[in-house]
Structures are given as structure tokens and as C-alpha cells.
The first five atom37 places (N, CA, C, CB, O) and aatype in JSON, in Angstrom:
{
  "aatype": [12, 16, 11, 16, 10, 18, 19, 7, 2, 10, 14, 17, 11, 9, 1, 15, 6, 5, 10, 5, 6, 9, 0, 15, 6, 13, 7, 6, 19, 10, 7, 0, 1, 19, 9, 10, 6, 11, 15, 16, 7, 1, 15, 1, 7, 18, 7, 13, 9, 6, 19, 1, 3, 6, 3, 19, 6, 11, 13, 12, 16, 7, 10, 2, 7, 11, 6, 19, 6, 7, 1, 6, 10, 19, 19, 15, 6, 0, 1, 6, 1, 2, 7],
  "atom_mask": [
    [1, 1, 1, 1, 1],
    [1, 1, 1, 1, 1],
    [1, 1, 1, 1, 1],
    [1, 1, 1, 1, 1],
    [1, 1, 1, 1, 1],
    [1, 1, 1, 1, 1],
    [1, 1, 1, 1, 1],
    [1, 1, 1, 0, 1],
    [1, 1, 1, 1, 1],
    [1, 1, 1, 1, 1],
    [1, 1, 1, 1, 1],
    [1, 1, 1, 1, 1],
    [1, 1, 1, 1, 1],
    [1, 1, 1, 1, 1],
    [1, 1, 1, 1, 1],
    [1, 1, 1, 1, 1],
    [1, 1, 1, 1, 1],
    [1, 1, 1, 1, 1],
    [1, 1, 1, 1, 1],
    [1, 1, 1, 1, 1],
    [1, 1, 1, 1, 1],
    [1, 1, 1, 1, 1],
    [1, 1, 1, 1, 1],
    [1, 1, 1, 1, 1],
    [1, 1, 1, 1, 1],
    [1, 1, 1, 1, 1],
    [1, 1, 1, 0, 1],
    [1, 1, 1, 1, 1],
    [1, 1, 1, 1, 1],
    [1, 1, 1, 1, 1],
    [1, 1, 1, 0, 1],
    [1, 1, 1, 1, 1],
    [1, 1, 1, 1, 1],
    [1, 1, 1, 1, 1],
    [1, 1, 1, 1, 1],
    [1, 1, 1, 1, 1],
    [1, 1, 1, 1, 1],
    [1, 1, 1, 1, 1],
    [1, 1, 1, 1, 1],
    [1, 1, 1, 1, 1],
    [1, 1, 1, 0, 1],
    [1, 1, 1, 1, 1],
    [1, 1, 1, 1, 1],
    [1, 1, 1, 1, 1],
    [1, 1, 1, 0, 1],
    [1, 1, 1, 1, 1],
    [1, 1, 1, 0, 1],
    [1, 1, 1, 1, 1],
    [1, 1, 1, 1, 1],
    [1, 1, 1, 1, 1],
    [1, 1, 1, 1, 1],
    [1, 1, 1, 1, 1],
    [1, 1, 1, 1, 1],
    [1, 1, 1, 1, 1],
    [1, 1, 1, 1, 1],
    [1, 1, 1, 1, 1],
    [1, 1, 1, 1, 1],
    [1, 1, 1, 1, 1],
    [1, 1, 1, 1, 1],
    [1, 1, 1, 1, 1],
    [1, 1, 1, 1, 1],
    [1, 1, 1, 0, 1],
    [1, 1, 1, 1, 1],
    [1, 1, 1, 1, 1],
    [1, 1, 1, 0, 1],
    [1, 1, 1, 1, 1],
    [1, 1, 1, 1, 1],
    [1, 1, 1, 1, 1],
    [1, 1, 1, 1, 1],
    [1, 1, 1, 0, 1],
    [1, 1, 1, 1, 1],
    [1, 1, 1, 1, 1],
    [1, 1, 1, 1, 1],
    [1, 1, 1, 1, 1],
    [1, 1, 1, 1, 1],
    [1, 1, 1, 1, 1],
    [1, 1, 1, 1, 1],
    [1, 1, 1, 1, 1],
    [1, 1, 1, 1, 1],
    [1, 1, 1, 1, 1],
    [1, 1, 1, 1, 1],
    [1, 1, 1, 1, 1],
    [1, 1, 1, 0, 1]
  ],
  "atom_positions": [
    [[-12.35, -1.74, -1.34], [-11.11, -2.46, -1.45], [-10.2, -2.0, -0.37], [-10.48, -2.28, -2.81], [-10.33, -0.87, 0.1]],
    [[-9.22, -2.87, 0.06], [-8.26, -2.49, 1.08], [-6.84, -2.63, 0.5], [-8.44, -3.37, 2.36], [-6.58, -3.29, -0.5]],
    [[-6.01, -1.97, 1.19], [-4.54, -2.0, 0.86], [-3.79, -2.34, 2.1], [-4.02, -0.64, 0.29], [-4.18, -1.99, 3.21]],
    [[-2.71, -3.03, 1.9], [-1.87, -3.36, 3.12], [-0.57, -2.53, 2.95], [-1.54, -4.99, 3.25], [0.05, -2.51, 1.89]],
    [[-0.23, -1.87, 4.01], [0.87, -0.93, 4.1], [2.01, -1.65, 5.02], [0.34, 0.54, 4.73], [1.7, -2.19, 6.08]],
    [[3.24, -1.61, 4.56], [4.32, -2.12, 5.33], [4.78, -0.97, 6.25], [5.47, -2.67, 4.4], [4.88, 0.17, 5.79]],
    [[5.06, -1.23, 7.54], [5.49, -0.31, 8.54], [6.8, -0.74, 9.16], [4.44, -0.18, 9.58], [6.81, -1.62, 10.02]],
    [[7.8, -0.2, 8.8], [9.2, -0.63, 9.25], [9.82, 0.33, 10.28], [0.0, 0.0, 0.0], [9.33, 1.42, 10.56]],
    [[10.91, -0.17, 10.83], [11.7, 0.54, 11.81], [10.93, 0.72, 13.15], [12.11, 1.91, 11.25], [11.14, 1.69, 13.87]],
    [[10.04, -0.24, 13.45], [9.29, -0.19, 14.72], [10.12, -0.39, 15.92], [8.23, -1.21, 14.73], [11.04, -1.21, 15.87]],
    [[9.9, 0.24, 16.91], [10.6, -0.1, 18.3], [10.25, -1.53, 18.64], [10.11, 0.9, 19.55], [9.11, -1.96, 18.47]],
    [[11.25, -2.27, 19.13], [11.14, -3.74, 19.36], [10.05, -4.11, 20.24], [12.37, -4.27, 19.93], [9.51, -5.21, 20.11]],
    [[9.64, -3.17, 21.23], [8.57, -3.62, 22.13], [7.11, -3.33, 21.61], [8.77, -2.94, 23.49], [6.14, -3.61, 22.32]],
    [[6.97, -2.78, 20.41], [5.68, -2.57, 19.98], [4.91, -3.78, 19.56], [5.72, -1.67, 18.95], [5.45, -4.67, 18.91]],
    [[3.68, -3.84, 19.92], [2.82, -5.03, 19.59], [1.69, -4.64, 18.63], [2.21, -5.65, 20.91], [1.47, -3.45, 18.4]],
    [[1.07, -5.5, 18.15], [0.0, -5.28, 17.09], [-1.0, -4.24, 17.56], [-0.76, -6.64, 16.76], [-1.36, -3.39, 16.75]],
    [[-1.49, -4.23, 18.86], [-2.46, -3.45, 19.4], [-1.99, -2.03, 19.45], [-2.85, -3.96, 20.7], [-2.78, -1.11, 19.25]],
    [[-0.7, -1.82, 19.73], [-0.1, -0.53, 19.8], [0.18, 0.01, 18.36], [1.2, -0.61, 20.65], [0.14, 1.22, 18.17]],
    [[0.44, -0.77, 17.43], [0.62, -0.31, 16.12], [-0.77, 0.21, 15.58], [1.2, -1.45, 15.24], [-0.84, 1.26, 14.95]],
    [[-1.81, -0.54, 15.85], [-3.14, -0.07, 15.41], [-3.45, 1.21, 16.07], [-4.24, -1.07, 15.73], [-4.0, 2.1, 15.42]],
    [[-3.11, 1.38, 17.38], [-3.38, 2.68, 18.09], [-2.59, 3.81, 17.36], [-2.94, 2.59, 19.67], [-3.19, 4.82, 16.98]],
    [[-1.36, 3.65, 17.17], [-0.52, 4.66, 16.53], [-1.1, 5.12, 15.19], [0.89, 4.1, 16.32], [-1.25, 6.31, 14.93]],
    [[-1.42, 4.07, 14.33], [-1.89, 4.36, 12.99], [-3.24, 4.92, 13.02], [-1.86, 3.17, 12.14], [-3.54, 5.71, 12.13]],
    [[-4.11, 4.6, 13.94], [-5.56, 5.11, 14.01], [-5.59, 6.55, 14.12], [-6.34, 4.54, 15.21], [-6.66, 7.12, 13.88]],
    [[-4.49, 7.27, 14.46], [-4.43, 8.71, 14.48], [-4.73, 9.3, 13.04], [-3.01, 9.15, 15.0], [-5.11, 10.47, 12.92]],
    [[-4.58, 8.57, 12.08], [-4.65, 8.99, 10.69], [-5.91, 8.5, 9.88], [-3.43, 8.51, 10.01], [-6.13, 8.85, 8.73]],
    [[-6.71, 7.64, 10.64], [-7.98, 7.21, 10.09], [-8.28, 5.82, 10.49], [0.0, 0.0, 0.0], [-7.59, 5.32, 11.38]],
    [[-9.26, 5.13, 9.92], [-9.61, 3.76, 10.43], [-8.64, 2.68, 10.0], [-11.01, 3.36, 9.96], [-8.34, 2.55, 8.81]],
    [[-8.18, 1.96, 10.9], [-7.28, 0.84, 10.57], [-8.09, -0.42, 10.65], [-6.03, 0.77, 11.52], [-8.66, -0.73, 11.7]],
    [[-8.16, -1.18, 9.52], [-8.96, -2.31, 9.42], [-8.23, -3.58, 10.04], [-9.33, -2.51, 7.94], [-8.87, -4.56, 10.42]],
    [[-6.98, -3.49, 10.09], [-6.13, -4.63, 10.8], [-4.72, -4.16, 10.93], [0.0, 0.0, 0.0], [-4.22, -3.35, 10.15]],
    [[-4.08, -4.73, 11.99], [-2.64, -4.43, 12.26], [-2.02, -5.61, 12.75], [-2.44, -3.31, 13.25], [-2.62, -6.34, 13.55]],
    [[-0.77, -5.88, 12.31], [-0.02, -6.98, 12.89], [1.44, -6.63, 12.97], [-0.22, -8.24, 12.1], [1.97, -6.08, 12.01]],
    [[2.12, -6.91, 14.06], [3.57, -6.83, 14.12], [4.08, -8.16, 13.88], [4.09, -6.28, 15.43], [3.56, -9.12, 14.46]],
    [[5.1, -8.31, 13.02], [5.73, -9.63, 12.81], [6.73, -9.97, 13.84], [6.39, -9.69, 11.49], [7.69, -9.26, 14.12]],
    [[6.4, -11.25, 14.47], [7.33, -11.71, 15.57], [8.2, -12.85, 15.16], [6.54, -12.14, 16.8], [7.85, -13.66, 14.29]],
    [[9.37, -12.9, 15.81], [10.32, -13.99, 15.54], [9.69, -15.28, 16.17], [11.8, -13.66, 16.18], [9.32, -15.35, 17.35]],
    [[9.6, -16.24, 15.32], [9.02, -17.48, 15.82], [9.65, -18.16, 17.06], [9.03, -18.42, 14.74], [8.96, -18.68, 17.93]],
    [[10.94, -18.14, 17.1], [11.61, -18.83, 18.12], [11.69, -18.01, 19.53], [13.0, -19.15, 17.58], [11.81, -18.62, 20.6]],
    [[11.63, -16.68, 19.45], [11.79, -15.99, 20.62], [10.55, -15.19, 20.99], [12.95, -15.16, 20.5], [10.44, -14.77, 22.14]],
    [[9.62, -14.97, 20.09], [8.42, -14.18, 20.33], [8.71, -12.62, 20.24], [0.0, 0.0, 0.0], [7.8, -11.8, 20.43]],
    [[9.93, -12.28, 19.96], [10.33, -10.85, 19.87], [9.87, -10.29, 18.53], [11.89, -10.68, 20.03], [9.78, -11.0, 17.53]],
    [[9.56, -8.97, 18.54], [9.26, -8.26, 17.26], [10.48, -8.3, 16.38], [8.81, -6.77, 17.49], [11.63, -8.27, 16.8]],
    [[10.09, -8.37, 15.06], [11.19, -8.32, 14.07], [11.43, -6.92, 13.57], [10.88, -9.23, 12.89], [12.21, -6.68, 12.66]],
    [[10.72, -5.96, 14.22], [10.89, -4.56, 13.91], [10.06, -4.05, 12.77], [0.0, 0.0, 0.0], [10.27, -2.92, 12.33]],
    [[9.12, -4.84, 12.27], [8.18, -4.33, 11.21], [6.85, -4.95, 11.32], [8.71, -4.59, 9.82], [6.69, -5.97, 11.99]],
    [[5.86, -4.37, 10.67], [4.5, -4.94, 10.67], [3.71, -4.38, 9.53], [0.0, 0.0, 0.0], [4.25, -3.71, 8.65]],
    [[2.44, -4.65, 9.55], [1.62, -4.31, 8.46], [0.33, -3.75, 8.97], [1.39, -5.49, 7.58], [-0.08, -4.13, 10.07]],
    [[-0.38, -2.8, 8.21], [-1.65, -2.33, 8.6], [-2.45, -2.44, 7.29], [-1.6, -0.86, 9.22], [-1.96, -2.34, 6.17]],
    [[-3.72, -2.65, 7.57], [-4.66, -2.71, 6.38], [-5.59, -1.43, 6.57], [-5.58, -4.19, 6.33], [-6.06, -1.09, 7.66]],
    [[-5.78, -0.79, 5.43], [-6.52, 0.42, 5.35], [-7.37, 0.45, 4.09], [-5.6, 1.59, 5.39], [-7.17, -0.35, 3.18]],
    [[-8.3, 1.35, 4.05], [-9.15, 1.47, 2.79], [-8.39, 2.16, 1.67], [-10.48, 2.28, 3.07], [-7.65, 3.1, 1.94]],
    [[-8.54, 1.75, 0.53], [-7.82, 2.31, -0.68], [-7.84, 3.81, -0.63], [-8.47, 1.82, -2.03], [-6.79, 4.42, -0.85]],
    [[-8.97, 4.45, -0.36], [-9.05, 5.91, -0.37], [-8.2, 6.58, 0.74], [-10.49, 6.31, -0.21], [-7.92, 7.78, 0.69]],
    [[-7.78, 5.73, 1.76], [-7.1, 6.31, 2.86], [-5.57, 6.09, 2.78], [-7.66, 5.73, 4.14], [-4.84, 6.61, 3.62]],
    [[-5.08, 5.36, 1.81], [-3.74, 5.09, 1.69], [-2.76, 6.33, 1.76], [-3.58, 4.39, 0.47], [-1.77, 6.35, 2.49]],
    [[-3.1, 7.3, 0.98], [-2.14, 8.43, 1.02], [-2.12, 9.12, 2.28], [-2.43, 9.4, -0.02], [-1.07, 9.63, 2.69]],
    [[-3.24, 9.18, 2.96], [-3.33, 9.83, 4.38], [-2.47, 9.14, 5.36], [-4.79, 9.82, 4.93], [-1.81, 9.77, 6.19]],
    [[-2.46, 7.79, 5.3], [-1.67, 7.03, 6.23], [-0.16, 7.05, 5.84], [-2.2, 5.58, 6.28], [0.68, 7.19, 6.74]],
    [[0.19, 6.92, 4.64], [1.6, 7.07, 4.13], [2.15, 8.39, 4.55], [1.67, 6.94, 2.58], [3.24, 8.45, 5.11]],
    [[1.44, 9.43, 4.28], [1.93, 10.74, 4.59], [2.08, 10.89, 6.15], [0.97, 11.82, 3.99], [3.12, 11.32, 6.65]],
    [[1.05, 10.54, 6.84], [1.11, 10.8, 8.34], [2.04, 9.88, 9.08], [0.0, 0.0, 0.0], [2.6, 10.28, 10.1]],
    [[2.26, 8.57, 8.59], [3.06, 7.62, 9.45], [4.49, 7.69, 8.99], [2.53, 6.11, 9.37], [5.37, 7.6, 9.84]],
    [[4.82, 7.85, 7.67], [6.13, 7.83, 7.24], [7.06, 8.91, 7.74], [6.11, 7.84, 5.88], [6.89, 10.07, 7.38]],
    [[8.01, 8.57, 8.55], [8.82, 9.51, 9.18], [8.4, 9.88, 10.6], [0.0, 0.0, 0.0], [9.12, 10.57, 11.32]],
    [[7.25, 9.42, 10.96], [6.63, 9.72, 12.26], [7.61, 9.07, 13.28], [5.08, 9.13, 12.39], [8.01, 7.92, 13.08]],
    [[8.02, 9.79, 14.39], [8.86, 9.35, 15.45], [8.09, 8.63, 16.45], [9.57, 10.45, 16.07], [7.12, 9.17, 16.98]],
    [[8.46, 7.36, 16.76], [7.85, 6.53, 17.83], [8.99, 5.97, 18.64], [6.92, 5.35, 17.24], [9.79, 5.17, 18.17]],
    [[9.05, 6.4, 19.85], [10.06, 5.98, 20.85], [11.42, 6.13, 20.26], [9.83, 4.52, 21.31], [12.25, 5.22, 20.36]],
    [[11.69, 7.28, 19.63], [13.01, 7.6, 19.12], [13.36, 6.95, 17.81], [0.0, 0.0, 0.0], [14.51, 6.99, 17.37]],
    [[12.36, 6.32, 17.17], [12.66, 5.75, 15.83], [11.69, 6.3, 14.82], [12.58, 4.2, 15.85], [10.49, 6.43, 15.09]],
    [[12.23, 6.64, 13.59], [11.43, 7.15, 12.56], [10.8, 5.99, 11.78], [12.25, 8.05, 11.66], [11.54, 5.12, 11.32]],
    [[9.47, 5.92, 11.63], [8.82, 4.85, 10.95], [9.07, 5.05, 9.43], [7.28, 4.82, 11.3], [9.19, 6.15, 8.88]],
    [[9.14, 3.81, 8.81], [9.29, 3.74, 7.35], [8.0, 3.1, 6.81], [10.61, 2.9, 6.91], [7.67, 2.0, 7.25]],
    [[7.25, 3.73, 5.9], [5.94, 3.18, 5.41], [5.97, 3.12, 3.92], [4.72, 4.05, 5.87], [6.43, 4.05, 3.25]],
    [[5.49, 2.04, 3.4], [5.39, 1.93, 1.94], [4.2, 0.88, 1.67], [6.83, 1.45, 1.28], [3.7, 0.22, 2.58]],
    [[3.83, 0.79, 0.39], [2.79, -0.22, 0.07], [3.5, -1.57, 0.15], [2.1, 0.02, -1.38], [4.62, -1.72, -0.34]],
    [[2.81, -2.54, 0.76], [3.36, -3.89, 0.94], [3.34, -4.51, -0.38], [2.58, -4.74, 1.96], [2.44, -4.27, -1.18]],
    [[4.39, -5.38, -0.64], [4.6, -6.14, -1.87], [3.95, -7.53, -1.68], [6.16, -6.26, -2.22], [3.85, -8.05, -0.57]],
    [[3.55, -8.06, -2.77], [2.88, -9.33, -2.74], [3.92, -10.43, -2.37], [2.2, -9.61, -4.11], [5.05, -10.4, -2.86]],
    [[3.52, -11.41, -1.49], [4.45, -12.34, -1.11], [4.61, -13.43, -2.22], [4.05, -12.91, 0.21], [3.59, -13.85, -2.77]],
    [[5.79, -13.89, -2.55], [6.02, -14.91, -3.45], [6.34, -16.2, -2.81], [7.03, -14.54, -4.32], [7.33, -16.29, -2.1]],
    [[5.53, -17.21, -3.03], [5.82, -18.53, -2.53], [5.18, -18.66, -1.21], [0.0, 0.0, 0.0], [5.27, -19.7, -0.57]]
  ]
}
């Protein structure tokens, strides 16, 4: 099984590939995406990574508070989307 983790407070210029690279320091990343503003194509400052259930704690501990380009990342389990 996989879990999706929310990664917030991303630097604006980070893209999905870079998020995957940053997160892969803590284990295998099954998927990564940075959410972009539809009208401008700019990052909205957050994204998601998919990891194996057994690796969740390792990623949350390693990434939460990690400084990337002067910003401290905020990591939590993603919530289900409603609607």
C-alpha cells in the first residue's frame, strides 16, 4: 500500500522533479507533484509525495522542518479530497 504526504512551504521555484529529488534522500519516492496555479503556471507552494506505508514515518521525520532554500518544509499525511 502507499500513502500520500502533503509537503508545504515549498520554495516557489521548486518543481515536481526537484521535490522527488529532495524527498528521495529519505527513501524511495513512488511519485511527486508540485501543485501549480492554473492561470500562471507558478507553484502554489505545496505538493504531494507518494511513499510506501512502511516508509511514512521516515519521510515525515526527515522532511518535516527540513530547510530548502531558506524555507522550512511542513509535512503531514494528506487528507482525502471532498468533491
